[in-house]
CSV table of C-alpha atoms and ligand atoms in Angstrom, one decimal:
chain,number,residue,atom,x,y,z
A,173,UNK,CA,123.8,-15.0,50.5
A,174,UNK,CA,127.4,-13.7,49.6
A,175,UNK,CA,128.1,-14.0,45.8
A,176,UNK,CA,131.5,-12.8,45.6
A,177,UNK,CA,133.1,-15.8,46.5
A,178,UNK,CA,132.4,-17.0,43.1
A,179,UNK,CA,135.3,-16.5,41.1
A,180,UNK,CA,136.2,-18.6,37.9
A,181,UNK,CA,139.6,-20.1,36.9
A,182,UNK,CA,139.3,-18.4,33.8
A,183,UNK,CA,140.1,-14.8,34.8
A,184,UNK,CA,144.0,-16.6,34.8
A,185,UNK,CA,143.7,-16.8,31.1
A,186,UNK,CA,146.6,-19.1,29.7
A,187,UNK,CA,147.6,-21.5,31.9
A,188,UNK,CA,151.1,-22.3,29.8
A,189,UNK,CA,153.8,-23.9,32.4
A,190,UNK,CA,151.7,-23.7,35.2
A,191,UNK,CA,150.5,-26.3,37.9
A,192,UNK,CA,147.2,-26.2,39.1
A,193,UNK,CA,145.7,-28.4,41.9
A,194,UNK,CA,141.8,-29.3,41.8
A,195,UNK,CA,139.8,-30.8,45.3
A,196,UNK,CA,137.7,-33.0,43.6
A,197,UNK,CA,135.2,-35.5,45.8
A,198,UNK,CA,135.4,-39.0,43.9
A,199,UNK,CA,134.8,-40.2,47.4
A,200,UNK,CA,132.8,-42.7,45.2
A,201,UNK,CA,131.7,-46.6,45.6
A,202,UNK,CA,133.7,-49.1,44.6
A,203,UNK,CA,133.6,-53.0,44.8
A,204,UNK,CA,135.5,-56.2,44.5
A,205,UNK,CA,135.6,-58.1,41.6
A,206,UNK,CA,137.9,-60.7,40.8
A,207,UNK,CA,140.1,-59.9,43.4
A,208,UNK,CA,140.5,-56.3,42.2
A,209,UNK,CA,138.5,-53.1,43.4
A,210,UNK,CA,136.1,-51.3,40.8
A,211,UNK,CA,134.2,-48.0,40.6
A,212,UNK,CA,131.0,-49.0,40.2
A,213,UNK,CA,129.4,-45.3,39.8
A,214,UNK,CA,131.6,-42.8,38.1
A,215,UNK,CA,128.9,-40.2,38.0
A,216,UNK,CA,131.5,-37.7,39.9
A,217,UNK,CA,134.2,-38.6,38.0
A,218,UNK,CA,132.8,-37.8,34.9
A,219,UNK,CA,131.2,-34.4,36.0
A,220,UNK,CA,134.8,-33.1,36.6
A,221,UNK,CA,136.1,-34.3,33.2
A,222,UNK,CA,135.2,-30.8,31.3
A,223,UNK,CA,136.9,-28.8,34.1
A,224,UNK,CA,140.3,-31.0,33.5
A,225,UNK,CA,140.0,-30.9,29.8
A,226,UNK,CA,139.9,-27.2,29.5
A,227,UNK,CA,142.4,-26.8,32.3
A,228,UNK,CA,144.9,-28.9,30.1
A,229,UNK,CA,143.7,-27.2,26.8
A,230,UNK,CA,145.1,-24.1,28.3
A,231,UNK,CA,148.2,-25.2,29.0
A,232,UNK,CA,147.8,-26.4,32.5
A,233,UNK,CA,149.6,-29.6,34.2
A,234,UNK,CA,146.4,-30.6,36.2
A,235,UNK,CA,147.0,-32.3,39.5
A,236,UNK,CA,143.6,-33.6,41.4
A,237,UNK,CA,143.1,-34.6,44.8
A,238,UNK,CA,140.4,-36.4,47.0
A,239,UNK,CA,138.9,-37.6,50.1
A,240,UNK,CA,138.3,-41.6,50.1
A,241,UNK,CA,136.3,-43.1,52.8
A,242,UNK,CA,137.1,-43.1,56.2
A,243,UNK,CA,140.8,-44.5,56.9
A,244,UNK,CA,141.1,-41.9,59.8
A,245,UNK,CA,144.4,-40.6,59.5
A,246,UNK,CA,146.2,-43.7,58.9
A,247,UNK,CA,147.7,-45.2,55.4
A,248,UNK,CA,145.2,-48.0,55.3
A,249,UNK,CA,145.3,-50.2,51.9
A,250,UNK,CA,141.6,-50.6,51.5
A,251,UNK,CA,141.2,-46.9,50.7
A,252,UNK,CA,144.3,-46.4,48.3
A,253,UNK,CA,142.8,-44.1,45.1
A,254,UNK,CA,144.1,-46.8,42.9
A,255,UNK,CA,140.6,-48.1,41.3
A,256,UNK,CA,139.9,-44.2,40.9
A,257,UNK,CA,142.5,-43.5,39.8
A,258,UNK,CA,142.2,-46.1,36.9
A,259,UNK,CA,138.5,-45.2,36.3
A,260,UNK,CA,139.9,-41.6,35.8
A,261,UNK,CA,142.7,-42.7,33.4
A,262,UNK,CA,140.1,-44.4,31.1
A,263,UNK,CA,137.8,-41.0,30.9
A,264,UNK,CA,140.4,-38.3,31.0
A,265,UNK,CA,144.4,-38.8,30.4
A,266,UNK,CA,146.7,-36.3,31.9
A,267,UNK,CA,145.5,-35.6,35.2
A,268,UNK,CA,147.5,-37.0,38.3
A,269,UNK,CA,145.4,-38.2,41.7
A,270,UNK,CA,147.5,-37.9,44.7
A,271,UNK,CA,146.7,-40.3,47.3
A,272,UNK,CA,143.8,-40.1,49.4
A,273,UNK,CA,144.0,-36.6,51.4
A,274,UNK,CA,142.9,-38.7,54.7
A,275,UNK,CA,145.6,-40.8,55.2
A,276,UNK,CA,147.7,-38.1,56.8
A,277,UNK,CA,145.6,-36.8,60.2
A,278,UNK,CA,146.2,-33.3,58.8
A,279,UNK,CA,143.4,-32.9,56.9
A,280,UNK,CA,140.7,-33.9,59.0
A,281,UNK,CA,142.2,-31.8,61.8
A,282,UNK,CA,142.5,-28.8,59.0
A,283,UNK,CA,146.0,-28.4,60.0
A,284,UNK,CA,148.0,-25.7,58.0
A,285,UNK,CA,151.4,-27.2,57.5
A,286,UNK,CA,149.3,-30.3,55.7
A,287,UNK,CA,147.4,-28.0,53.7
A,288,UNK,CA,150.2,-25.9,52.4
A,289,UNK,CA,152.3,-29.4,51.4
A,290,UNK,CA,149.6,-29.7,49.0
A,291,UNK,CA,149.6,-27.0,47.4
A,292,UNK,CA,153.6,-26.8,47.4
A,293,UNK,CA,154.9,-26.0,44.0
A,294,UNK,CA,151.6,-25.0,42.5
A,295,UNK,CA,150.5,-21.3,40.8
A,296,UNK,CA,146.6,-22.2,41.6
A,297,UNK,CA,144.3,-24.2,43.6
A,298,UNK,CA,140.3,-24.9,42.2
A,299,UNK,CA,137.6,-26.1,44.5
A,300,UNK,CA,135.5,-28.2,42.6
A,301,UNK,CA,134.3,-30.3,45.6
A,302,UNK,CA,131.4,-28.6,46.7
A,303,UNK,CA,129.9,-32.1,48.3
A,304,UNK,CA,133.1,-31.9,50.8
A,305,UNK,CA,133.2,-27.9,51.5
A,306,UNK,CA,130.7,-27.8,54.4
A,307,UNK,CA,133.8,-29.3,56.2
A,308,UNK,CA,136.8,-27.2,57.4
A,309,UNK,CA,139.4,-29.4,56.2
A,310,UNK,CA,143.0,-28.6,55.0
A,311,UNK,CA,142.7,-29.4,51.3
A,312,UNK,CA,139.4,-27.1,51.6
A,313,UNK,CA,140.7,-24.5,53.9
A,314,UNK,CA,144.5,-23.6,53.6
A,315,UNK,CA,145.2,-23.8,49.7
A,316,UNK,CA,143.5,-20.5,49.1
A,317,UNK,CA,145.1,-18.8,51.7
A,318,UNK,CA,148.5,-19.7,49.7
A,319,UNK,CA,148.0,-19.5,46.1
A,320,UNK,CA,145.3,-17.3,43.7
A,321,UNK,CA,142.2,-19.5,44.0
A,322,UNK,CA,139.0,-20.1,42.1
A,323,UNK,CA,135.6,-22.1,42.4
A,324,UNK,CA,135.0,-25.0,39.8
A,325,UNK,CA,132.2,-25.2,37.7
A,326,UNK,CA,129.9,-28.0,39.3
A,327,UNK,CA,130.6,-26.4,42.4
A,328,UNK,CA,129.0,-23.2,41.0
A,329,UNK,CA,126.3,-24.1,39.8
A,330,UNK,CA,125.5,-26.0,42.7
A,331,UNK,CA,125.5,-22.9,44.9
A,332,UNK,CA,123.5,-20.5,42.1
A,333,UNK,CA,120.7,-23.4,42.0
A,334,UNK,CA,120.0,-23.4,45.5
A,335,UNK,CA,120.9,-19.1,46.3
A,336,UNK,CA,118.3,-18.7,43.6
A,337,UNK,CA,115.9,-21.4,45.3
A,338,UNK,CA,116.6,-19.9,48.8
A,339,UNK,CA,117.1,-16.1,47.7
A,340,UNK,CA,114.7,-15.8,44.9
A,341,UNK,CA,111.9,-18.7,44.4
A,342,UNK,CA,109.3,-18.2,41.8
A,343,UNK,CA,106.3,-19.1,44.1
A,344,UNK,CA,104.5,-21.6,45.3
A,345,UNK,CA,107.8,-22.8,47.1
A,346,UNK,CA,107.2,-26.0,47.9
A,347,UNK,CA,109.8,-27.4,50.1
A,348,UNK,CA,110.2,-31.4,51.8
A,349,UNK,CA,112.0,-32.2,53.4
A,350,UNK,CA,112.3,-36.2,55.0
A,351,UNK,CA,114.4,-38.8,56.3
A,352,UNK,CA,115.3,-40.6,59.5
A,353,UNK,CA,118.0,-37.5,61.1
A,354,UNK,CA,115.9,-35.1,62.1
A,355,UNK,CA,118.3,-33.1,64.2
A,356,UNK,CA,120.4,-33.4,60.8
A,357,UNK,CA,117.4,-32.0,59.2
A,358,UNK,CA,115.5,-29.0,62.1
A,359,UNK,CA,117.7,-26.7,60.9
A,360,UNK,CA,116.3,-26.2,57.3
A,361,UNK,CA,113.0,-26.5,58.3
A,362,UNK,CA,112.8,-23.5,60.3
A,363,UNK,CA,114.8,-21.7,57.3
A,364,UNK,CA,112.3,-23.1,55.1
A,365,UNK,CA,109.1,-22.1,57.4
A,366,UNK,CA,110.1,-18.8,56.7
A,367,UNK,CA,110.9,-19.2,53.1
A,368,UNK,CA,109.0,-21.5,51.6
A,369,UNK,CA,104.6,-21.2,51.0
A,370,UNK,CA,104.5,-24.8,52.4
A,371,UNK,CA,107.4,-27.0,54.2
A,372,UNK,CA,106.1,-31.0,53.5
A,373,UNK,CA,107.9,-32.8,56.6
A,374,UNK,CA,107.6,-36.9,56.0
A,375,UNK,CA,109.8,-39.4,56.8
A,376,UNK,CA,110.9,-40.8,60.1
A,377,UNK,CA,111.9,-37.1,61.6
A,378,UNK,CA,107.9,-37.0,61.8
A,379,UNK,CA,107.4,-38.9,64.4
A,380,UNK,CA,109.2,-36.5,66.8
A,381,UNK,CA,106.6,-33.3,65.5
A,382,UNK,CA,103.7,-35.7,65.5
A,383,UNK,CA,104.6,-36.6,69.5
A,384,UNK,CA,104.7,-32.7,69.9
A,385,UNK,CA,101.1,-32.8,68.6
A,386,UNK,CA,100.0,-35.1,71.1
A,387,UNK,CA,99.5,-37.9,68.8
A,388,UNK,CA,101.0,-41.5,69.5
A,389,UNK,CA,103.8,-42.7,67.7
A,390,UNK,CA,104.4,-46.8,69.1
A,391,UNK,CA,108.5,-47.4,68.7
A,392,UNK,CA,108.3,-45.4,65.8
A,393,UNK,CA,111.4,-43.3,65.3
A,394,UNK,CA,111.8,-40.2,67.5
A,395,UNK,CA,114.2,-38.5,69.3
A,396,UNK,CA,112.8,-36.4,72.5
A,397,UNK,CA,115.8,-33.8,72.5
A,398,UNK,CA,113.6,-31.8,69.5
A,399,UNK,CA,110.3,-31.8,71.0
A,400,UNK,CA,110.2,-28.6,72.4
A,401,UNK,CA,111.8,-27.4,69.1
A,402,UNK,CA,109.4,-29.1,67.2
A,403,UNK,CA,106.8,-27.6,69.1
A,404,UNK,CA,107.7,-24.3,68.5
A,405,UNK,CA,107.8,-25.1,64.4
A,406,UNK,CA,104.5,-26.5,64.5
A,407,UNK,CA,102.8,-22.9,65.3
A,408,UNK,CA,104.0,-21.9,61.4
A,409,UNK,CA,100.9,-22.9,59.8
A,410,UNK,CA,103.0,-23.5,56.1
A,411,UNK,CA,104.4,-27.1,57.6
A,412,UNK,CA,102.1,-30.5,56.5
A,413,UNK,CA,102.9,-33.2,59.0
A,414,UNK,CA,102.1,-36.3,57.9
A,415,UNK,CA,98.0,-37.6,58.9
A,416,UNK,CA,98.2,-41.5,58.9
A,417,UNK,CA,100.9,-43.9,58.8
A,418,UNK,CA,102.0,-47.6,57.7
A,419,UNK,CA,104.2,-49.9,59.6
A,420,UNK,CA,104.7,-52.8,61.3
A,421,UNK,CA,104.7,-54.7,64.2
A,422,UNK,CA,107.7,-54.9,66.6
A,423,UNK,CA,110.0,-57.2,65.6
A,424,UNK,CA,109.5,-57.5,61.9
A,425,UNK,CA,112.1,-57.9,59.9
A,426,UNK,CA,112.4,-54.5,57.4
A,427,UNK,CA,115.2,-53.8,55.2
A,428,UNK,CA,115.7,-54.5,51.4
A,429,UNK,CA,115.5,-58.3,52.1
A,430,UNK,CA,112.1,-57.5,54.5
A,431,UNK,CA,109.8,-60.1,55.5
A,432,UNK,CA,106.4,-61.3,54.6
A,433,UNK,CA,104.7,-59.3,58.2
A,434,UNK,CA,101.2,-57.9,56.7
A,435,UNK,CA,101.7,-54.0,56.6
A,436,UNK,CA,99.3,-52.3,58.7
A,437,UNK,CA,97.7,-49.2,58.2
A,438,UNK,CA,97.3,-46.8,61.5
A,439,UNK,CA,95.5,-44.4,60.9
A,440,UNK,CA,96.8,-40.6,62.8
A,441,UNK,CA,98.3,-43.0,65.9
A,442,UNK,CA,100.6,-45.6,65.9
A,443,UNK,CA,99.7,-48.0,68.1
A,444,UNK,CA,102.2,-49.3,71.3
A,445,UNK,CA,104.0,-52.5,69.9
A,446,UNK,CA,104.1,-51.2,66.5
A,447,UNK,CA,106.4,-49.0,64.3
A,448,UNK,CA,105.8,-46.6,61.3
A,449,UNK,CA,107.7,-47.0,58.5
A,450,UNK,CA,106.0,-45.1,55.3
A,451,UNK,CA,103.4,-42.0,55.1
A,452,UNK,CA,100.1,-43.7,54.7
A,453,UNK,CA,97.5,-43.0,51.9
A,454,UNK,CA,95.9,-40.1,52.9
A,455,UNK,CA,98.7,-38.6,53.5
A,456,UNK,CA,100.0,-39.4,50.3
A,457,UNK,CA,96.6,-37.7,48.6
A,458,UNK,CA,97.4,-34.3,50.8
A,459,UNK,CA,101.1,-34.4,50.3
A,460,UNK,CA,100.6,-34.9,46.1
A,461,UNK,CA,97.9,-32.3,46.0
A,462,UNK,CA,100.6,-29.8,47.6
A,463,UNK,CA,103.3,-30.4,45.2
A,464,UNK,CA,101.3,-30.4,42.5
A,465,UNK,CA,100.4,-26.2,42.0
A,466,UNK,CA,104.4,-25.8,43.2
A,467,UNK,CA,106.3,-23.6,41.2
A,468,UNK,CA,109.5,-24.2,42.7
A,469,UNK,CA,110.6,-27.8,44.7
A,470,UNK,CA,113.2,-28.5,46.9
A,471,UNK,CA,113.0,-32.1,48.0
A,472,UNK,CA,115.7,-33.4,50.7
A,473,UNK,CA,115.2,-37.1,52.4
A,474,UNK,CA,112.8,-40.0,51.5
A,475,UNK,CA,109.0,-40.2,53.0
A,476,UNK,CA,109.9,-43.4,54.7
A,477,UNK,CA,111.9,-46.6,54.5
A,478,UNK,CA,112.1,-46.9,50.6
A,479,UNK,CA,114.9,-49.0,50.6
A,480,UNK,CA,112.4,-52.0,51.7
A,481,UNK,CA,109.7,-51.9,48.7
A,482,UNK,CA,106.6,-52.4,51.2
A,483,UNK,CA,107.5,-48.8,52.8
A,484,UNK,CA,108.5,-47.0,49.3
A,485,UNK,CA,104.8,-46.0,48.3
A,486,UNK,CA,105.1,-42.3,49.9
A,487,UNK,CA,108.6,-41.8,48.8
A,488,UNK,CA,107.7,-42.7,45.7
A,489,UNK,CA,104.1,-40.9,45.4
A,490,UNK,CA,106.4,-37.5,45.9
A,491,UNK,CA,109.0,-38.5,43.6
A,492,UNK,CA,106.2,-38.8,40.9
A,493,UNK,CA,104.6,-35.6,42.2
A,494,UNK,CA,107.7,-33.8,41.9
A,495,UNK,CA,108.9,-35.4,38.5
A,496,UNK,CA,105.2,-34.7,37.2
A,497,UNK,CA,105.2,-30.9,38.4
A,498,UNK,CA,106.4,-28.0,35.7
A,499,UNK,CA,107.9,-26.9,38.6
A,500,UNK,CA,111.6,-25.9,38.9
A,501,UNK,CA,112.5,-28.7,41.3
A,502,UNK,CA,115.7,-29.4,43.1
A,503,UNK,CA,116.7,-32.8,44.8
A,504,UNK,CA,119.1,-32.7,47.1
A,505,UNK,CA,121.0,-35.3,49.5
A,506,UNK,CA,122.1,-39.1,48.4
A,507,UNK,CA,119.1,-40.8,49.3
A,508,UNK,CA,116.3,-38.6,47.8
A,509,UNK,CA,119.2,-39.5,44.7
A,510,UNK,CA,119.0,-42.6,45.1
A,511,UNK,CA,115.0,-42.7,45.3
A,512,UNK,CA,115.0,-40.6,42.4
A,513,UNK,CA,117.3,-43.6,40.5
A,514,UNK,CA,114.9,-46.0,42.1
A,515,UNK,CA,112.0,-45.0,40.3
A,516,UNK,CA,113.5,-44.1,37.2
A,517,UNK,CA,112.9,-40.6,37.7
A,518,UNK,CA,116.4,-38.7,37.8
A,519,UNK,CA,115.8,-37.0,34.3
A,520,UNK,CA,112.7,-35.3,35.4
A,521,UNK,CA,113.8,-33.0,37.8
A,522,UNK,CA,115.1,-29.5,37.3
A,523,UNK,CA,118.9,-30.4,38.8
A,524,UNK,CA,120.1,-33.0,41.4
A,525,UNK,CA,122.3,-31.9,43.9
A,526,UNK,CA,125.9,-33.8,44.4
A,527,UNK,CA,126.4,-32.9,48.0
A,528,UNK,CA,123.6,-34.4,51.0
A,529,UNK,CA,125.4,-32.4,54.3
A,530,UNK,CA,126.9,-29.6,51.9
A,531,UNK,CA,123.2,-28.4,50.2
A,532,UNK,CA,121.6,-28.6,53.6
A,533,UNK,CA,124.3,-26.7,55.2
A,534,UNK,CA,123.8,-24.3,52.7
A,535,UNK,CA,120.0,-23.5,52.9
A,536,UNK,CA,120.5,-23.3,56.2
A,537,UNK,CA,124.0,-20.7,56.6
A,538,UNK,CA,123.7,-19.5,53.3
A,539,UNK,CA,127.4,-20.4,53.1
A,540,UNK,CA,129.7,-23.1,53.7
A,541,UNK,CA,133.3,-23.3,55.0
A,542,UNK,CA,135.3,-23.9,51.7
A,543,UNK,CA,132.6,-20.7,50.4
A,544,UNK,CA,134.5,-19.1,53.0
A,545,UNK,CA,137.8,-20.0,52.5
A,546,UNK,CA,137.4,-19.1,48.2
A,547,UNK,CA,135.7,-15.5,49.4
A,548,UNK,CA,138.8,-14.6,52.0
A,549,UNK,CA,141.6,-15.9,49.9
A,550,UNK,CA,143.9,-12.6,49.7
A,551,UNK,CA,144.6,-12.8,45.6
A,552,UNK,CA,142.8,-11.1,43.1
B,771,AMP,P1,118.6,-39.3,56.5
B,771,AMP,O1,120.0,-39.9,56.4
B,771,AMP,O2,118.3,-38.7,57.8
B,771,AMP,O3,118.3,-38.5,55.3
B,771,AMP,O4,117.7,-40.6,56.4
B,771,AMP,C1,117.5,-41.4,55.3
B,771,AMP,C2,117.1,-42.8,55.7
B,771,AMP,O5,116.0,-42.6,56.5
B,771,AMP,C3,116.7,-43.7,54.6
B,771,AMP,O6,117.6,-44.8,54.6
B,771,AMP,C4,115.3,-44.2,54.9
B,771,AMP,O7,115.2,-45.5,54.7
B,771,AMP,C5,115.2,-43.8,56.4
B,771,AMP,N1,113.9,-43.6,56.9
B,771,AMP,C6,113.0,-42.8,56.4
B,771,AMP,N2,111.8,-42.9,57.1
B,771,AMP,C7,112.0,-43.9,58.0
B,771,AMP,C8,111.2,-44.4,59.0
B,771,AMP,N3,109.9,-44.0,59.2
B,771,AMP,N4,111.7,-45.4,59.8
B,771,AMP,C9,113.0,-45.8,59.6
B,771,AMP,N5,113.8,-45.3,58.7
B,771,AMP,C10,113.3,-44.3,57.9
């Protein structure tokens, strides 16, 4: 992996007079109380607090700008940065938000008359959205092309965590990976097959590898399109497929609200009419006992349906595994996060990764796009 595209803001030294702009991602979630919209986790907001400080301690006037849901190109009211904007005023004062970047079609669409307006009237530009940088967008793309550039601090030490996990593991490297994507998630398993001592797979991406086996899988996830791909992985003898499985029958209701259906155990097969849902408890013993002599973990995507308590006994069998282990172990991806925060586990880990798309995208390239932009800029 390249590690030139690294550079800090502080090689500018005082920042008296001048105007710098910061991409931050406080694409954050917010709800309505009382008629007025709330943050109602300011985790990222308060992570980029020490980079604005110290920009404004050296003299800076500190401009930030973000992403915001999904308005598509179009002004549209419900995504307005106002409630971030507040949430922001209360933990930091001095830094403007401009509106969200996504109203205008530009950025999206990475267009460079967009992307310079941004940066119009500024000396510098700091990327300290690495959660957003796997995507070519202006605000990512064009301002280093413009004005002298530099990588923000979370953003760093996001990439050093995982080029040292990737690059240079201390060993066993245990890696898991779960969830329900798995063409989302192929890619890193191969990368990981040849990295990693042993590659976990759980979750509802599976299914599709336990098909390839031969076994049966009922309605359980799977999507055919990998099969011959996951055929292929399964001759690298470092990946552990799950061996039994819990679920349900057709038709019962799963979710956080979930029914009162029995939970079956299957066994290795899932049975026609029935759907897995969590890794069953053998599989739980095997999975546990491979984490356990790790000595580095990277964890990415839940074992099974953890949202729904009946199906969050494998998710959270690893979680404790991984939280229990003196390993160096790195979570990565919102909902291994939010399992993590589930169980209460979230200060047990070595680091937990901001960015779900962004980490994977960068185990598997070894780089992202706004990497790529920061390493090309054309100032020193
Ligand atoms: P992903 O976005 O691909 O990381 O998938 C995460 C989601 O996959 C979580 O919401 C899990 O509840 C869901 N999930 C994991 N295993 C299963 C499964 N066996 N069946 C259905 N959903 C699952």
């Amino acid at each position: 992996m390249m590690a030139d595209d690294l550079k800090s803001y502080e090689r500018w030294g005082s920042l008296d007079g001048k105007r710098v702009l910061v991409r931050v991602d406080f694409n954050v979630p917010v709800e309505r109380r009382d008629g007025r919209w709330r943050v109602t986790d300011d985790f990222r907001i308060r992570s980029a607090v020490p980079l604005f400080e110290d920009l404004l301690a050296r003299g800076a006037t500190v401009v930030a700008c973000t992403h915001f849901g999904r308005p598509k190109g179009q002004v549209v009211d419900e995504y307005r940065v106002d409630p971030i904007r507040e949430r922001l005023a209360e933990l930091c004062a001095g830094v403007t938000l401009m509106e969200n970047l996504r109203f205008d079609p530009g950025e999206e669409a990475n267009d460079p008359t967009f992307g310079a307006s941004l940066v119009k009237g500024f000396d510098y530009y700091v990327n300290e959205a690495f959660s957003a940088s796997h995507r070519a967008h202006a605000s990512i793309m064009i301002p280093p092309t413009l004005v002298p550039s530099a990588v923000g601090p979370n953003f760093r030490r996001e990439v050093e965590v995982m080029r040292g996990v990737i690059d240079a593991p201390a060993r066993p490297f245990v890696a898991i990976v779960g969830g329900a994507k798995i063409g989302d998630k192929l890619g890193i398993v191969k990368v990981l097959a040849q990295r990693a001592d042993t590659v976990i797979v759980g979750g509802g991406m599976a299914y599709t590898f336990e098909f390839a086996q031969g076994r049966t899988i009922g309605s359980s996830l799977f999507d055919a399109s990998y099969v011959a791909e996951c055929t292929e992985l399964l001759t690298h003898e470092n990946i552990l497929l799950p061996s039994d499985t819990r679920g349900l029958r057709d038709g019962s209701p799963v979710g956080p609200e979930g029914g009162q259906d029995p939970v079956l155990d299957f066994g290795a097969n899932v049975p026609d009419g029935c759907e897995g849902f969590d890794i069953g408890p053998e599989t739980i013993e095997r999975f546990t006992a491979a984490i356990a002599p790790a000595a580095t973990i990277l964890w990415n995507g839940p074992m099974g349906l953890f949202e729904d308590d009946r199906f969050a006994r494998g998710t959270e069998a690893v979680a404790r595994a991984v939280a229990a282990s003196s390993a160096f172990s790195v979570v990565g991806g919102g909902d291994s996060a939010a399992a993590l925060k589930k169980f209460g586990l979230v200060g047990s880990v070595g680091f937990v990764s901001t960015g779900g798309g962004a980490s994977l995208e960068l185990v598997e390239f070894g780089d992202l796009p706004g990497l790529r932009a920061l390493r090309e800029s054309p100032f020193p």
